[in-house]
Amino acid sequence: GGNVFELSVSDGFQQMSEAILHKTANGSLAPLGQRVLGPGDLLTSVVSVPPGTGQTTLLFFKESHWGSLFLTNPLGFQASAGDRSKSYVIETPNVVVWKIIDPVPGEWKFDARWMEGLISAWQYTSNKYVPVLKSTASVPLGRPAPLVAYVKDGDRIAVLEGVRMLAEITTPEGVGMLQEMKDDGLGVDAKAGDGYFSVVLSPLRNQGPHRVELELSWPDLNHKISSQATLEVRAFPAIEVKDAQLDGLPLDQRTRVAKIFVHVLGEPYPISPEQL
């Protein structure tokens, strides 16, 4: 039941790494760059590290047994392989793995020098921030409804600055609409800066489960984090009052003045008189 991988630099190492990540349900690799280097050539690439990153792992697969890799943080300082509290390096002739713990957010940069042949660079990032749709009852069909979300940081709610929260709602028929959620204390949002993002949804006209994709982004860092949830849209009972004739009501006599019709989308919905 195992797998066999031909460990070629072009794709074998990458396929093996993807298989390991998939096996452990840890996501997938993101490409950073690939190039065939000649004598004196240089490969440079930018590594975007968003806020909330618990660790980022850089993987380099190279044909050359020689050469050097340099990693620079957003402040312009070279990352040291000897700083064991923040990073460590696993180096073999054809694979270099550089893992950075709690990296400084921003744009990192790596340089590959004095190598010959193919080199490919990949990134895997573990972020501790997760956008979460706050638990809510079913949304009533055809009526405006509030939608609330927050960013989870472990067991607490993260209060972030300079971020944008979007919610894309997709109906069972595949029709989508995009809503921006705010944490500004205006409108439906109860309090500014409390970590809860809110929006009032326009009336939804389709019953059933709606997919909600939450997208948290840092516009200044060009980075996004997303998650998915489900919102149930249901038709709730409605009350329709049908007036009877109200003119000339007799004195001291019980008289029917109206009919009350309780229904769901026109179909009768039985209730007890005590519920009314």
mmCIF file of C-alpha atoms in Angstrom:
data_model
loop_
_atom_site.group_PDB
_atom_site.id
_atom_site.type_symbol
_atom_site.label_atom_id
_atom_site.label_comp_id
_atom_site.label_asym_id
_atom_site.label_seq_id
_atom_site.Cartn_x
_atom_site.Cartn_y
_atom_site.Cartn_z
ATOM 1 C CA GLY A 1 0.000 0.000 0.000
ATOM 2 C CA GLY A 2 2.972 2.346 -0.170
ATOM 3 C CA ASN A 3 4.231 4.705 -2.870
ATOM 4 C CA VAL A 4 7.422 4.749 -4.897
ATOM 5 C CA PHE A 5 8.920 8.096 -5.915
ATOM 6 C CA GLU A 6 11.773 8.655 -8.337
ATOM 7 C CA LEU A 7 13.620 11.430 -6.527
ATOM 8 C CA SER A 8 14.252 13.717 -9.468
ATOM 9 C CA VAL A 9 14.798 17.421 -8.912
ATOM 10 C CA SER A 10 12.290 18.354 -11.613
ATOM 11 C CA ASP A 11 9.243 16.878 -9.865
ATOM 12 C CA GLY A 12 10.053 13.768 -7.784
ATOM 13 C CA PHE A 13 10.944 15.555 -4.533
ATOM 14 C CA GLN A 14 7.957 17.857 -4.913
ATOM 15 C CA GLN A 15 5.560 14.928 -5.478
ATOM 16 C CA MET A 16 6.913 13.138 -2.417
ATOM 17 C CA SER A 17 6.512 16.273 -0.279
ATOM 18 C CA GLU A 18 2.951 16.795 -1.528
ATOM 19 C CA ALA A 19 2.131 13.169 -0.693
ATOM 20 C CA ILE A 20 3.418 13.587 2.871
ATOM 21 C CA LEU A 21 1.446 16.798 3.407
ATOM 22 C CA HIS A 22 -1.700 15.228 1.936
ATOM 23 C CA LYS A 23 -1.289 12.145 4.125
ATOM 24 C CA THR A 24 -1.129 14.292 7.261
ATOM 25 C CA ALA A 25 -3.911 16.673 6.066
ATOM 26 C CA ASN A 26 -1.557 19.642 6.269
ATOM 27 C CA GLY A 27 -2.283 21.300 2.931
ATOM 28 C CA SER A 28 0.036 21.603 -0.020
ATOM 29 C CA LEU A 29 3.162 23.336 -1.263
ATOM 30 C CA ALA A 30 3.117 26.726 -2.962
ATOM 31 C CA PRO A 31 5.706 27.309 -5.719
ATOM 32 C CA LEU A 32 8.202 30.128 -5.222
ATOM 33 C CA GLY A 33 10.323 29.762 -8.337
ATOM 34 C CA GLN A 34 12.191 27.374 -10.616
ATOM 35 C CA ARG A 35 15.132 27.933 -12.929
ATOM 36 C CA VAL A 36 18.098 26.257 -14.593
ATOM 37 C CA LEU A 37 21.203 28.088 -13.360
ATOM 38 C CA GLY A 38 24.473 28.425 -15.145
ATOM 39 C CA PRO A 39 27.857 29.509 -13.757
ATOM 40 C CA GLY A 40 27.457 32.878 -12.073
ATOM 41 C CA ASP A 41 23.643 32.886 -12.301
ATOM 42 C CA LEU A 42 21.474 33.991 -9.378
ATOM 43 C CA LEU A 43 17.910 32.959 -8.465
ATOM 44 C CA THR A 44 16.046 35.454 -6.273
ATOM 45 C CA SER A 45 12.460 35.218 -5.068
ATOM 46 C CA VAL A 46 10.210 36.955 -2.553
ATOM 47 C CA VAL A 47 8.491 34.907 0.164
ATOM 48 C CA SER A 48 5.313 36.520 1.522
ATOM 49 C CA VAL A 49 4.725 35.742 5.210
ATOM 50 C CA PRO A 50 1.372 36.992 6.556
ATOM 51 C CA PRO A 51 0.618 37.980 10.152
ATOM 52 C CA GLY A 52 -0.359 35.074 12.371
ATOM 53 C CA THR A 53 2.069 32.648 10.741
ATOM 54 C CA GLY A 54 3.148 30.065 13.307
ATOM 55 C CA GLN A 55 5.844 28.652 11.072
ATOM 56 C CA THR A 56 6.839 28.720 7.434
ATOM 57 C CA THR A 57 8.884 26.032 5.737
ATOM 58 C CA LEU A 58 10.951 26.614 2.612
ATOM 59 C CA LEU A 59 12.008 23.621 0.516
ATOM 60 C CA PHE A 60 14.717 23.793 -2.137
ATOM 61 C CA PHE A 61 15.285 20.900 -4.563
ATOM 62 C CA LYS A 62 18.541 21.277 -6.521
ATOM 63 C CA GLU A 63 20.645 19.319 -8.972
ATOM 64 C CA SER A 64 23.910 20.859 -7.809
ATOM 65 C CA HIS A 65 25.565 19.510 -4.666
ATOM 66 C CA TRP A 66 27.266 22.864 -4.224
ATOM 67 C CA GLY A 67 26.221 26.462 -3.838
ATOM 68 C CA SER A 68 24.705 28.647 -1.128
ATOM 69 C CA LEU A 69 21.252 29.768 -0.067
ATOM 70 C CA PHE A 70 20.736 33.124 1.650
ATOM 71 C CA LEU A 71 17.511 34.116 3.405
ATOM 72 C CA THR A 72 16.770 37.730 4.377
ATOM 73 C CA ASN A 73 13.926 38.830 6.662
ATOM 74 C CA PRO A 74 11.686 41.886 5.999
ATOM 75 C CA LEU A 75 14.014 44.074 8.088
ATOM 76 C CA GLY A 76 16.881 43.304 5.742
ATOM 77 C CA PHE A 77 18.825 41.040 8.109
ATOM 78 C CA GLN A 78 20.093 37.666 6.986
ATOM 79 C CA ALA A 79 18.435 34.736 8.758
ATOM 80 C CA SER A 80 20.937 32.636 10.626
ATOM 81 C CA ALA A 81 20.843 28.855 10.530
ATOM 82 C CA GLY A 82 22.402 28.903 13.988
ATOM 83 C CA ASP A 83 19.426 30.645 15.563
ATOM 84 C CA ARG A 84 17.828 27.441 16.798
ATOM 85 C CA SER A 85 15.096 29.257 18.742
ATOM 86 C CA LYS A 86 13.628 30.706 15.546
ATOM 87 C CA SER A 87 14.727 28.458 12.695
ATOM 88 C CA TYR A 88 16.594 25.343 11.727
ATOM 89 C CA VAL A 89 17.959 23.883 8.526
ATOM 90 C CA ILE A 90 18.065 20.342 7.175
ATOM 91 C CA GLU A 91 20.589 20.164 4.345
ATOM 92 C CA THR A 92 21.397 17.259 2.025
ATOM 93 C CA PRO A 93 23.183 17.354 -1.347
ATOM 94 C CA ASN A 94 19.911 17.750 -3.273
ATOM 95 C CA VAL A 95 17.374 18.989 -0.714
ATOM 96 C CA VAL A 96 17.463 21.927 1.708
ATOM 97 C CA VAL A 97 14.621 22.448 4.178
ATOM 98 C CA TRP A 98 14.569 25.732 6.086
ATOM 99 C CA LYS A 99 11.919 25.975 8.822
ATOM 100 C CA ILE A 100 11.276 29.340 10.511
ATOM 101 C CA ILE A 101 9.281 29.503 13.756
ATOM 102 C CA ASP A 102 7.111 32.607 14.402
ATOM 103 C CA PRO A 103 8.558 34.512 11.441
ATOM 104 C CA VAL A 104 8.361 38.283 11.213
ATOM 105 C CA PRO A 105 5.419 39.077 8.885
ATOM 106 C CA GLY A 106 6.230 40.736 5.603
ATOM 107 C CA GLU A 107 8.280 40.005 2.522
ATOM 108 C CA TRP A 108 11.253 37.709 3.013
ATOM 109 C CA LYS A 109 13.759 37.108 0.217
ATOM 110 C CA PHE A 110 15.993 34.202 -0.679
ATOM 111 C CA ASP A 111 18.998 34.063 -3.031
ATOM 112 C CA ALA A 112 20.429 30.904 -4.590
ATOM 113 C CA ARG A 113 24.018 31.405 -5.734
ATOM 114 C CA TRP A 114 26.948 29.465 -7.169
ATOM 115 C CA MET A 115 24.800 26.553 -8.299
ATOM 116 C CA GLU A 116 24.542 24.856 -11.664
ATOM 117 C CA GLY A 117 21.523 22.991 -13.012
ATOM 118 C CA LEU A 118 17.864 22.995 -12.047
ATOM 119 C CA ILE A 119 16.693 24.422 -8.727
ATOM 120 C CA SER A 120 13.077 24.725 -7.581
ATOM 121 C CA ALA A 121 11.811 26.488 -4.451
ATOM 122 C CA TRP A 122 8.573 25.792 -2.565
ATOM 123 C CA GLN A 123 6.830 27.107 0.519
ATOM 124 C CA TYR A 124 4.512 25.594 3.102
ATOM 125 C CA THR A 125 2.975 27.923 5.699
ATOM 126 C CA SER A 126 1.056 27.136 8.870
ATOM 127 C CA ASN A 127 -1.130 30.063 9.951
ATOM 128 C CA LYS A 128 -2.791 30.247 13.352
ATOM 129 C CA TYR A 129 -5.567 32.593 12.181
ATOM 130 C CA VAL A 130 -8.858 31.043 10.997
ATOM 131 C CA PRO A 131 -11.918 33.057 9.827
ATOM 132 C CA VAL A 132 -15.015 31.615 11.548
ATOM 133 C CA LEU A 133 -18.713 32.152 10.880
ATOM 134 C CA LYS A 134 -20.393 32.736 14.233
ATOM 135 C CA SER A 135 -23.027 30.140 15.101
ATOM 136 C CA THR A 136 -26.420 31.401 14.076
ATOM 137 C CA ALA A 137 -29.951 30.106 13.731
ATOM 138 C CA SER A 138 -31.346 29.449 10.294
ATOM 139 C CA VAL A 139 -31.762 32.541 8.147
ATOM 140 C CA PRO A 140 -35.379 33.359 7.236
ATOM 141 C CA LEU A 141 -36.258 33.089 3.576
ATOM 142 C CA GLY A 142 -36.893 36.405 1.836
ATOM 143 C CA ARG A 143 -35.930 38.618 4.772
ATOM 144 C CA PRO A 144 -32.788 40.620 5.602
ATOM 145 C CA ALA A 145 -30.606 38.834 8.145
ATOM 146 C CA PRO A 146 -27.399 39.707 10.022
ATOM 147 C CA LEU A 147 -24.225 37.713 9.393
ATOM 148 C CA VAL A 148 -21.382 37.776 11.959
ATOM 149 C CA ALA A 149 -17.857 36.379 11.706
ATOM 150 C CA TYR A 150 -14.619 36.582 13.664
ATOM 151 C CA VAL A 151 -11.000 35.484 13.427
ATOM 152 C CA LYS A 152 -9.983 32.619 15.680
ATOM 153 C CA ASP A 153 -6.489 32.590 17.189
ATOM 154 C CA GLY A 154 -6.265 29.344 19.114
ATOM 155 C CA ASP A 155 -8.915 29.582 21.830
ATOM 156 C CA ARG A 156 -9.493 33.319 21.573
ATOM 157 C CA ILE A 157 -10.804 35.951 19.194
ATOM 158 C CA ALA A 158 -8.088 37.899 17.400
ATOM 159 C CA VAL A 159 -8.475 41.672 17.110
ATOM 160 C CA LEU A 160 -6.618 42.670 13.943
ATOM 161 C CA GLU A 161 -5.855 45.979 12.279
ATOM 162 C CA GLY A 162 -5.449 46.720 8.602
ATOM 163 C CA VAL A 163 -7.479 43.690 7.490
ATOM 164 C CA ARG A 164 -10.512 43.203 5.279
ATOM 165 C CA MET A 165 -13.204 40.532 5.696
ATOM 166 C CA LEU A 166 -15.341 39.404 2.752
ATOM 167 C CA ALA A 167 -18.155 36.850 2.677
ATOM 168 C CA GLU A 168 -19.145 35.163 -0.572
ATOM 169 C CA ILE A 169 -22.556 33.482 -0.308
ATOM 170 C CA THR A 170 -23.411 30.875 -2.950
ATOM 171 C CA THR A 171 -26.974 29.589 -3.349
ATOM 172 C CA PRO A 172 -27.812 25.899 -3.937
ATOM 173 C CA GLU A 173 -28.219 26.823 -7.632
ATOM 174 C CA GLY A 174 -24.650 28.164 -7.779
ATOM 175 C CA VAL A 175 -25.448 31.893 -7.813
ATOM 176 C CA GLY A 176 -22.970 33.886 -5.706
ATOM 177 C CA MET A 177 -22.946 37.311 -4.102
ATOM 178 C CA LEU A 178 -20.123 39.111 -2.343
ATOM 179 C CA GLN A 179 -20.570 41.065 0.901
ATOM 180 C CA GLU A 180 -17.964 43.056 2.820
ATOM 181 C CA MET A 181 -18.124 42.621 6.597
ATOM 182 C CA LYS A 182 -17.173 45.492 8.903
ATOM 183 C CA ASP A 183 -15.893 45.876 12.463
ATOM 184 C CA ASP A 184 -16.535 49.626 12.638
ATOM 185 C CA GLY A 185 -19.404 49.838 15.137
ATOM 186 C CA LEU A 186 -21.769 51.213 12.480
ATOM 187 C CA GLY A 187 -25.085 49.788 11.358
ATOM 188 C CA VAL A 188 -25.502 46.178 12.427
ATOM 189 C CA ASP A 189 -21.991 45.981 13.934
ATOM 190 C CA ALA A 190 -22.404 46.390 17.684
ATOM 191 C CA LYS A 191 -18.949 47.637 18.691
ATOM 192 C CA ALA A 192 -15.948 48.864 16.761
ATOM 193 C CA GLY A 193 -12.676 46.994 17.172
ATOM 194 C CA ASP A 194 -14.077 44.034 19.156
ATOM 195 C CA GLY A 195 -13.029 41.434 16.567
ATOM 196 C CA TYR A 196 -16.566 40.736 15.305
ATOM 197 C CA PHE A 197 -17.249 41.560 11.645
ATOM 198 C CA SER A 198 -20.891 42.068 10.662
ATOM 199 C CA VAL A 199 -23.092 42.670 7.643
ATOM 200 C CA VAL A 200 -26.821 42.591 6.872
ATOM 201 C CA LEU A 201 -27.556 40.128 4.083
ATOM 202 C CA SER A 202 -30.010 41.073 1.390
ATOM 203 C CA PRO A 203 -33.102 38.823 1.382
ATOM 204 C CA LEU A 204 -32.206 35.341 0.163
ATOM 205 C CA ARG A 205 -34.809 33.828 -2.168
ATOM 206 C CA ASN A 206 -33.683 30.184 -2.284
ATOM 207 C CA GLN A 207 -34.262 27.610 0.435
ATOM 208 C CA GLY A 208 -31.615 25.142 1.498
ATOM 209 C CA PRO A 209 -27.926 25.187 2.436
ATOM 210 C CA HIS A 210 -25.898 28.143 1.171
ATOM 211 C CA ARG A 211 -22.104 27.943 1.043
ATOM 212 C CA VAL A 212 -20.310 30.807 2.776
ATOM 213 C CA GLU A 213 -16.641 31.453 2.016
ATOM 214 C CA LEU A 214 -14.988 33.872 4.411
ATOM 215 C CA GLU A 215 -11.899 35.659 3.131
ATOM 216 C CA LEU A 216 -9.552 37.525 5.465
ATOM 217 C CA SER A 217 -6.993 39.660 3.674
ATOM 218 C CA TRP A 218 -4.155 42.056 4.419
ATOM 219 C CA PRO A 219 -4.225 44.516 1.477
ATOM 220 C CA ASP A 220 -0.783 45.926 2.330
ATOM 221 C CA LEU A 221 0.805 42.454 2.338
ATOM 222 C CA ASN A 222 -1.155 41.021 -0.608
ATOM 223 C CA HIS A 223 -2.113 37.940 1.383
ATOM 224 C CA LYS A 224 -5.415 36.138 1.979
ATOM 225 C CA ILE A 225 -6.752 33.411 4.281
ATOM 226 C CA SER A 226 -10.088 31.738 3.639
ATOM 227 C CA SER A 227 -12.441 29.225 5.230
ATOM 228 C CA GLN A 228 -15.819 27.751 4.357
ATOM 229 C CA ALA A 229 -19.060 27.301 6.276
ATOM 230 C CA THR A 230 -22.727 26.536 5.580
ATOM 231 C CA LEU A 231 -25.729 28.770 6.155
ATOM 232 C CA GLU A 232 -29.201 27.223 6.166
ATOM 233 C CA VAL A 233 -31.982 29.327 4.625
ATOM 234 C CA ARG A 234 -35.486 28.263 5.663
ATOM 235 C CA ALA A 235 -39.034 29.452 5.229
ATOM 236 C CA PHE A 236 -40.458 30.349 8.646
ATOM 237 C CA PRO A 237 -44.167 30.456 9.543
ATOM 238 C CA ALA A 238 -45.977 33.652 8.624
ATOM 239 C CA ILE A 239 -49.178 35.137 10.062
ATOM 240 C CA GLU A 240 -51.808 36.510 7.718
ATOM 241 C CA VAL A 241 -54.755 38.427 9.171
ATOM 242 C CA LYS A 242 -57.924 38.530 7.072
ATOM 243 C CA ASP A 243 -60.299 41.230 8.277
ATOM 244 C CA ALA A 244 -64.028 40.571 8.497
ATOM 245 C CA GLN A 245 -66.821 43.114 8.410
ATOM 246 C CA LEU A 246 -66.302 45.512 11.312
ATOM 247 C CA ASP A 247 -69.246 47.860 10.750
ATOM 248 C CA GLY A 248 -72.419 47.524 12.823
ATOM 249 C CA LEU A 249 -71.049 45.223 15.509
ATOM 250 C CA PRO A 250 -73.843 44.145 17.904
ATOM 251 C CA LEU A 251 -73.595 45.134 21.573
ATOM 252 C CA ASP A 252 -72.975 42.431 24.229
ATOM 253 C CA GLN A 253 -72.513 39.677 21.655
ATOM 254 C CA ARG A 254 -69.471 37.603 20.657
ATOM 255 C CA THR A 255 -68.620 38.450 17.076
ATOM 256 C CA ARG A 256 -65.909 37.139 14.727
ATOM 257 C CA VAL A 257 -63.956 40.148 13.489
ATOM 258 C CA ALA A 258 -61.069 38.475 11.641
ATOM 259 C CA LYS A 259 -59.431 35.246 10.542
ATOM 260 C CA ILE A 260 -55.786 34.524 11.243
ATOM 261 C CA PHE A 261 -54.009 32.210 8.814
ATOM 262 C CA VAL A 262 -50.680 30.696 9.918
ATOM 263 C CA HIS A 263 -48.779 29.246 6.979
ATOM 264 C CA VAL A 264 -45.377 28.453 5.455
ATOM 265 C CA LEU A 265 -45.219 29.606 1.836
ATOM 266 C CA GLY A 266 -49.007 29.367 1.598
ATOM 267 C CA GLU A 267 -49.271 25.891 3.118
ATOM 268 C CA PRO A 268 -51.181 25.706 6.451
ATOM 269 C CA TYR A 269 -48.951 25.432 9.536
ATOM 270 C CA PRO A 270 -50.911 23.978 12.478
ATOM 271 C CA ILE A 271 -50.364 25.563 15.889
ATOM 272 C CA SER A 272 -52.189 25.494 19.196
ATOM 273 C CA PRO A 273 -54.213 28.589 20.188
ATOM 274 C CA GLU A 274 -51.882 29.090 23.159
ATOM 275 C CA GLN A 275 -48.990 29.751 20.760
ATOM 276 C CA LEU A 276 -50.768 32.707 19.206
#
